[in-house]
Amino acid sequence: MTPQIADRALSPTSARTQARIVEAVVEAVAQYGISGTTLANVATLAEVSQGVLIFHFKSKEGLFAETLRRLIEEYQQGWQAALEEPDPLQRIVGLVRSDFTAPVCSRKKLALWFAFWGEAGAQPLYNEICAKSEIHRYEAMISACRAFCETNKGETCDPALLAHSIDAMTDGLWLQMHISAKSLSRTDARSMAMAHLRLLLPKWAAAIPQ
Amino acid sequence: MTPQIADRALSPTSARTQARIVEAVVEAVAQYGISGTTLANVATLAEVSQGVLIFHFKSKEGLFAETLRRLIEEYQQGWQAALEEPDPLQRIVGLVRSDFTAPVCSRKKLALWFAFWGEAGAQPLYNEICAKSEIHRYEAMISACRAFCETNKGETCDPALLAHSIDAMTDGLWLQMHISAKSLSRTDARSMAMAHLRLLLPKWAAAIPQ
Amino acid sequence: MTPQIADRALSPTSARTQARIVEAVVEAVAQYGISGTTLANVATLAEVSQGVLIFHFKSKEGLFAETLRRLIEEYQQGWQAALEEPDPLQRIVGLVRSDFTAPVCSRKKLALWFAFWGEAGAQPLYNEICAKSEIHRYEAMISACRAFCETNKGETCDPALLAHSIDAMTDGLWLQMHISAKSLSRTDARSMAMAHLRLLLPKWAAAIPQ
Amino acid sequence: MTPQIADRALSPTSARTQARIVEAVVEAVAQYGISGTTLANVATLAEVSQGVLIFHFKSKEGLFAETLRRLIEEYQQGWQAALEEPDPLQRIVGLVRSDFTAPVCSRKKLALWFAFWGEAGAQPLYNEICAKSEIHRYEAMISACRAFCETNKGETCDPALLAHSIDAMTDGLWLQMHISAKSLSRTDARSMAMAHLRLLLPKWAAAIPQ
DNA sequence: AATGAATGAGCTTTCATTCAT
DNA sequence: TATGAATGAAAGCTCATTCAT
């Protein structure tokens, strides 16, 4: 969706090669960290020559940025599916649950997210890409919250507070899964997120699944 | 508390130099990220020669590890002060609030934490240091939660759930402060953490400060 | 015969570059000694960048080891030619004379041998490579000596003693040529080796050339 | 005999410290080779600070040169004892045997000799020191040989050839002991040297010991 | 499109030497 | 005399990038 060369269609061969390379970056970053990931070990993992990496992505930074974009893209496709749900509460539930699906929330993907967040403090490019995605996602969440509050006029219901609290809990659970001293499993984390949601919305607890 | 050479006292000169160097690492990592931090720019920031870095810390990795240890040490000294509080609930409150004090929760320190967490996925050494500290802190939190539940026998009160939920929220708020698309301030984050606590313990909400 | 990468054929370009580099190492060690030979001066002598040295030989030690292997290889090809001689005595003579040919016994090559032998006391790798080659060569000498003694049944003739004595004399002459206080020439050394041989085998003196 | 500071007597303390340092150099060179010997590991072995090395020997090269001088000095004191023998043949025998005494011919000392000879190709200073010592020793040997030939007028006897052959054999045996693929013992080497002498002087074989 | 040898700037590290104490 | 922290030049090595093929 955000290919490197936007104005020209990629040949199928190129697309396949690029996908393979990005996959190798994911593997390398998870294995060696961002500072330990070199074009050489990416090339080895992708079983291509070093030259093609530059050929397709122009520079190492370009390769990393593209990898981040695809990571975000995949994440986005996950949560956007939840938006089709007509009921606002179920939309909120769907958004939260999408953060704990297997492809999004694997050990490898979490390592990738934290690797980029770790660098984001210093690399404005990553920061910007991450921030844009986060805003996008937050917008979806808060509009679901707003819709939910609308439908429950009698109750005091602050959509912003709700959205922030939900997002913070999700992010925190991701961090705990990543550092994993307590080795929190994906499903345990999801259960905790749901429990938090029930705590936030005690009146609708029955409608919120495990 | 965790000096580099544990079995021999450092000369005051050495201690001062080492402190200056570690300070420079903090600055450099916050500014350039872990992968952009070189011995050269650390030496420049500390206004010492590159040689002393190795002289005192043996290697770049040793320097980073020592920096991480001191970061954790500082953090720990913050939350351990809260343990002196006799009332369990106030101990919990104190632990949470200590995560949002200025020295622990500055933009620079957050960048440092996330830089290390980003690398922790790949660097077993960092992972181990972080994990050990996290366990230590979690122990303090859960024992406060247990004591709190003890004193409130009538209520259903799961100390583990309580502790996990509190920690997850704190971690999530740190992450949001770091990525900062919504530019969450330290005091706002603290307020949200307190609100979350009141939500978890509605019966004691009045005893939980802003 | 002992290429760096044994399981894959080198491209002609690589082979040429590697040969050039090894040649430069020989020059550098002869000129500056092992401890004075740096990747920088090898690169300068070979007129290549420092990077290629590592690219082709992985490390400085790898480069030195390969140089030693090629030195031995060249030496070996010299003495193995002598083995084709059918007469055992002439085979012995041939082996001895091969130690004093121009390519094997130049000032530069001697400097190289002694540089490696000097380090061999401390570097197990060099020691092993040297020892293996020496055993190989000694095997050739002693089997020639055994064959010679066989054909001269009447005489008392200890092949091991003969072989050891010949080798010791050769080695000693090499050392004297290297330290060269008396500036012993290659041909003078060869004459002395031949004289020593005639002394050891007085009955066959006439068959042993100058 | 050749102290670093010739014009001023050393204090006993200094002399002791210097001796200890030189001993450490011997150890270090035998263990790590010349290129692996640093002031740091010499200081560690000698259990002194790095500063004193420079204080006493001015530079690393000065330290090495002094070590070489003391090595030679010790060697010289060994063979000069043999000169007191009135009989020329026994003087020759004594000179040869002095090359195979325990202090002169240990694994460590041989490593030292070859380390310096290895560098002598490139370091004029070492070369000069070695050469001077060698000439000195050769003078002693050839004058013994001349005296021997004098007393045996009837025989053809070339003192230079004799001396060269003896020295070459000794040097060769040293080299073989150093590389030691065949693990030649000191006493075996001495026996071979004696056998060589008997071969050179068959008429006097009975007077030449094992 | 793809390769892989080559480059060269810059990295981490080493180490002889200096110097305040 | 002796120490050991500090220096700084230079070492070995890494790695993003280039380019002839």
PDB file of N, CA, C and O (backbone and C1' of nucleotides) in Angstrom, chain C residues 14 17 49 51-52 55-56, chain E residues 4-10:
ATOM      1  N   SER C  14      39.273 -12.904  -7.925  1.00  0.00           N
ATOM      2  CA  SER C  14      39.591 -13.085  -6.512  1.00  0.00           C
ATOM      3  C   SER C  14      40.967 -13.700  -6.347  1.00  0.00           C
ATOM      4  O   SER C  14      41.760 -13.259  -5.516  1.00  0.00           O
ATOM      5  N   THR C  17      43.642 -11.146  -6.902  1.00  0.00           N
ATOM      6  CA  THR C  17      43.718 -10.199  -5.790  1.00  0.00           C
ATOM      7  C   THR C  17      44.351 -10.843  -4.564  1.00  0.00           C
ATOM      8  O   THR C  17      45.227 -10.257  -3.931  1.00  0.00           O
ATOM      9  N   SER C  49      42.457  -1.550  -0.936  1.00  0.00           N
ATOM     10  CA  SER C  49      41.944  -0.947   0.295  1.00  0.00           C
ATOM     11  C   SER C  49      42.064  -1.960   1.439  1.00  0.00           C
ATOM     12  O   SER C  49      42.134  -3.169   1.211  1.00  0.00           O
ATOM     13  N   GLY C  51      39.840  -2.819   3.439  1.00  0.00           N
ATOM     14  CA  GLY C  51      38.636  -3.634   3.499  1.00  0.00           C
ATOM     15  C   GLY C  51      38.781  -4.986   2.813  1.00  0.00           C
ATOM     16  O   GLY C  51      38.334  -6.002   3.337  1.00  0.00           O
ATOM     17  N   VAL C  52      39.403  -5.004   1.643  1.00  0.00           N
ATOM     18  CA  VAL C  52      39.513  -6.274   0.909  1.00  0.00           C
ATOM     19  C   VAL C  52      40.321  -7.319   1.658  1.00  0.00           C
ATOM     20  O   VAL C  52      40.083  -8.511   1.502  1.00  0.00           O
ATOM     21  N   PHE C  55      37.908  -8.812   3.724  1.00  0.00           N
ATOM     22  CA  PHE C  55      36.916  -9.470   2.855  1.00  0.00           C
ATOM     23  C   PHE C  55      37.411 -10.845   2.401  1.00  0.00           C
ATOM     24  O   PHE C  55      36.684 -11.829   2.433  1.00  0.00           O
ATOM     25  N   HIS C  56      38.674 -10.906   2.028  1.00  0.00           N
ATOM     26  CA  HIS C  56      39.208 -12.169   1.497  1.00  0.00           C
ATOM     27  C   HIS C  56      39.742 -13.111   2.561  1.00  0.00           C
ATOM     28  O   HIS C  56      39.709 -14.325   2.384  1.00  0.00           O
TER      29      HIS C  56
ATOM     30  P    DG E   4      27.171 -14.105  -5.794  1.00  0.00           P
ATOM     31  O5'  DG E   4      28.502 -13.265  -5.586  1.00  0.00           O
ATOM     32  C5'  DG E   4      29.405 -13.055  -6.669  1.00  0.00           C
ATOM     33  C4'  DG E   4      30.367 -11.934  -6.304  1.00  0.00           C
ATOM     34  C3'  DG E   4      30.794 -11.904  -4.833  1.00  0.00           C
ATOM     35  O3'  DG E   4      32.102 -11.372  -4.756  1.00  0.00           O
ATOM     36  C1'  DG E   4      29.845  -9.889  -5.362  1.00  0.00           C
ATOM     37  P    DA E   5      33.286 -12.263  -4.326  1.00  0.00           P
ATOM     38  O5'  DA E   5      34.526 -11.377  -4.803  1.00  0.00           O
ATOM     39  C5'  DA E   5      34.715 -11.117  -6.180  1.00  0.00           C
ATOM     40  C4'  DA E   5      35.141  -9.668  -6.387  1.00  0.00           C
ATOM     41  C3'  DA E   5      36.241  -9.180  -5.450  1.00  0.00           C
ATOM     42  O3'  DA E   5      37.145  -8.414  -6.231  1.00  0.00           O
ATOM     43  C1'  DA E   5      34.371  -7.749  -5.269  1.00  0.00           C
ATOM     44  P    DA E   6      38.444  -7.846  -5.515  1.00  0.00           P
ATOM     45  O5'  DA E   6      37.999  -6.373  -5.116  1.00  0.00           O
ATOM     46  C5'  DA E   6      37.711  -5.437  -6.162  1.00  0.00           C
ATOM     47  C4'  DA E   6      37.303  -4.128  -5.532  1.00  0.00           C
ATOM     48  C3'  DA E   6      38.237  -3.609  -4.433  1.00  0.00           C
ATOM     49  O3'  DA E   6      38.827  -2.411  -4.889  1.00  0.00           O
ATOM     50  C1'  DA E   6      35.942  -3.422  -3.809  1.00  0.00           C
ATOM     51  P    DT E   7      39.787  -1.601  -3.948  1.00  0.00           P
ATOM     52  O5'  DT E   7      38.814  -0.542  -3.271  1.00  0.00           O
ATOM     53  C5'  DT E   7      37.997   0.264  -4.114  1.00  0.00           C
ATOM     54  C4'  DT E   7      37.114   1.137  -3.256  1.00  0.00           C
ATOM     55  C3'  DT E   7      37.866   1.925  -2.179  1.00  0.00           C
ATOM     56  O3'  DT E   7      37.673   3.292  -2.443  1.00  0.00           O
ATOM     57  C1'  DT E   7      35.895   0.899  -1.300  1.00  0.00           C
ATOM     58  P    DG E   8      38.765   4.342  -2.043  1.00  0.00           P
ATOM     59  O5'  DG E   8      38.136   4.885  -0.699  1.00  0.00           O
ATOM     60  C5'  DG E   8      36.775   5.334  -0.686  1.00  0.00           C
ATOM     61  C4'  DG E   8      36.318   5.501   0.747  1.00  0.00           C
ATOM     62  C3'  DG E   8      37.402   6.010   1.702  1.00  0.00           C
ATOM     63  O3'  DG E   8      36.752   6.809   2.700  1.00  0.00           O
ATOM     64  C1'  DG E   8      36.599   3.995   2.494  1.00  0.00           C
ATOM     65  P    DA E   9      37.305   8.248   2.932  1.00  0.00           P
ATOM     66  O5'  DA E   9      36.178   8.816   3.890  1.00  0.00           O
ATOM     67  C5'  DA E   9      34.804   8.529   3.610  1.00  0.00           C
ATOM     68  C4'  DA E   9      34.113   7.950   4.840  1.00  0.00           C
ATOM     69  C3'  DA E   9      34.538   8.593   6.165  1.00  0.00           C
ATOM     70  O3'  DA E   9      33.357   8.822   6.923  1.00  0.00           O
ATOM     71  C1'  DA E   9      34.789   6.257   6.308  1.00  0.00           C
ATOM     72  P    DG E  10      33.413   9.714   8.208  1.00  0.00           P
ATOM     73  O5'  DG E  10      33.076   8.693   9.374  1.00  0.00           O
ATOM     74  C5'  DG E  10      32.106   7.679   9.167  1.00  0.00           C
ATOM     75  C4'  DG E  10      32.325   6.570  10.164  1.00  0.00           C
ATOM     76  C3'  DG E  10      32.821   7.041  11.534  1.00  0.00           C
ATOM     77  O3'  DG E  10      32.152   6.306  12.530  1.00  0.00           O
ATOM     78  C1'  DG E  10      34.197   5.374  10.761  1.00  0.00           C
TER      79       DG E  10
END
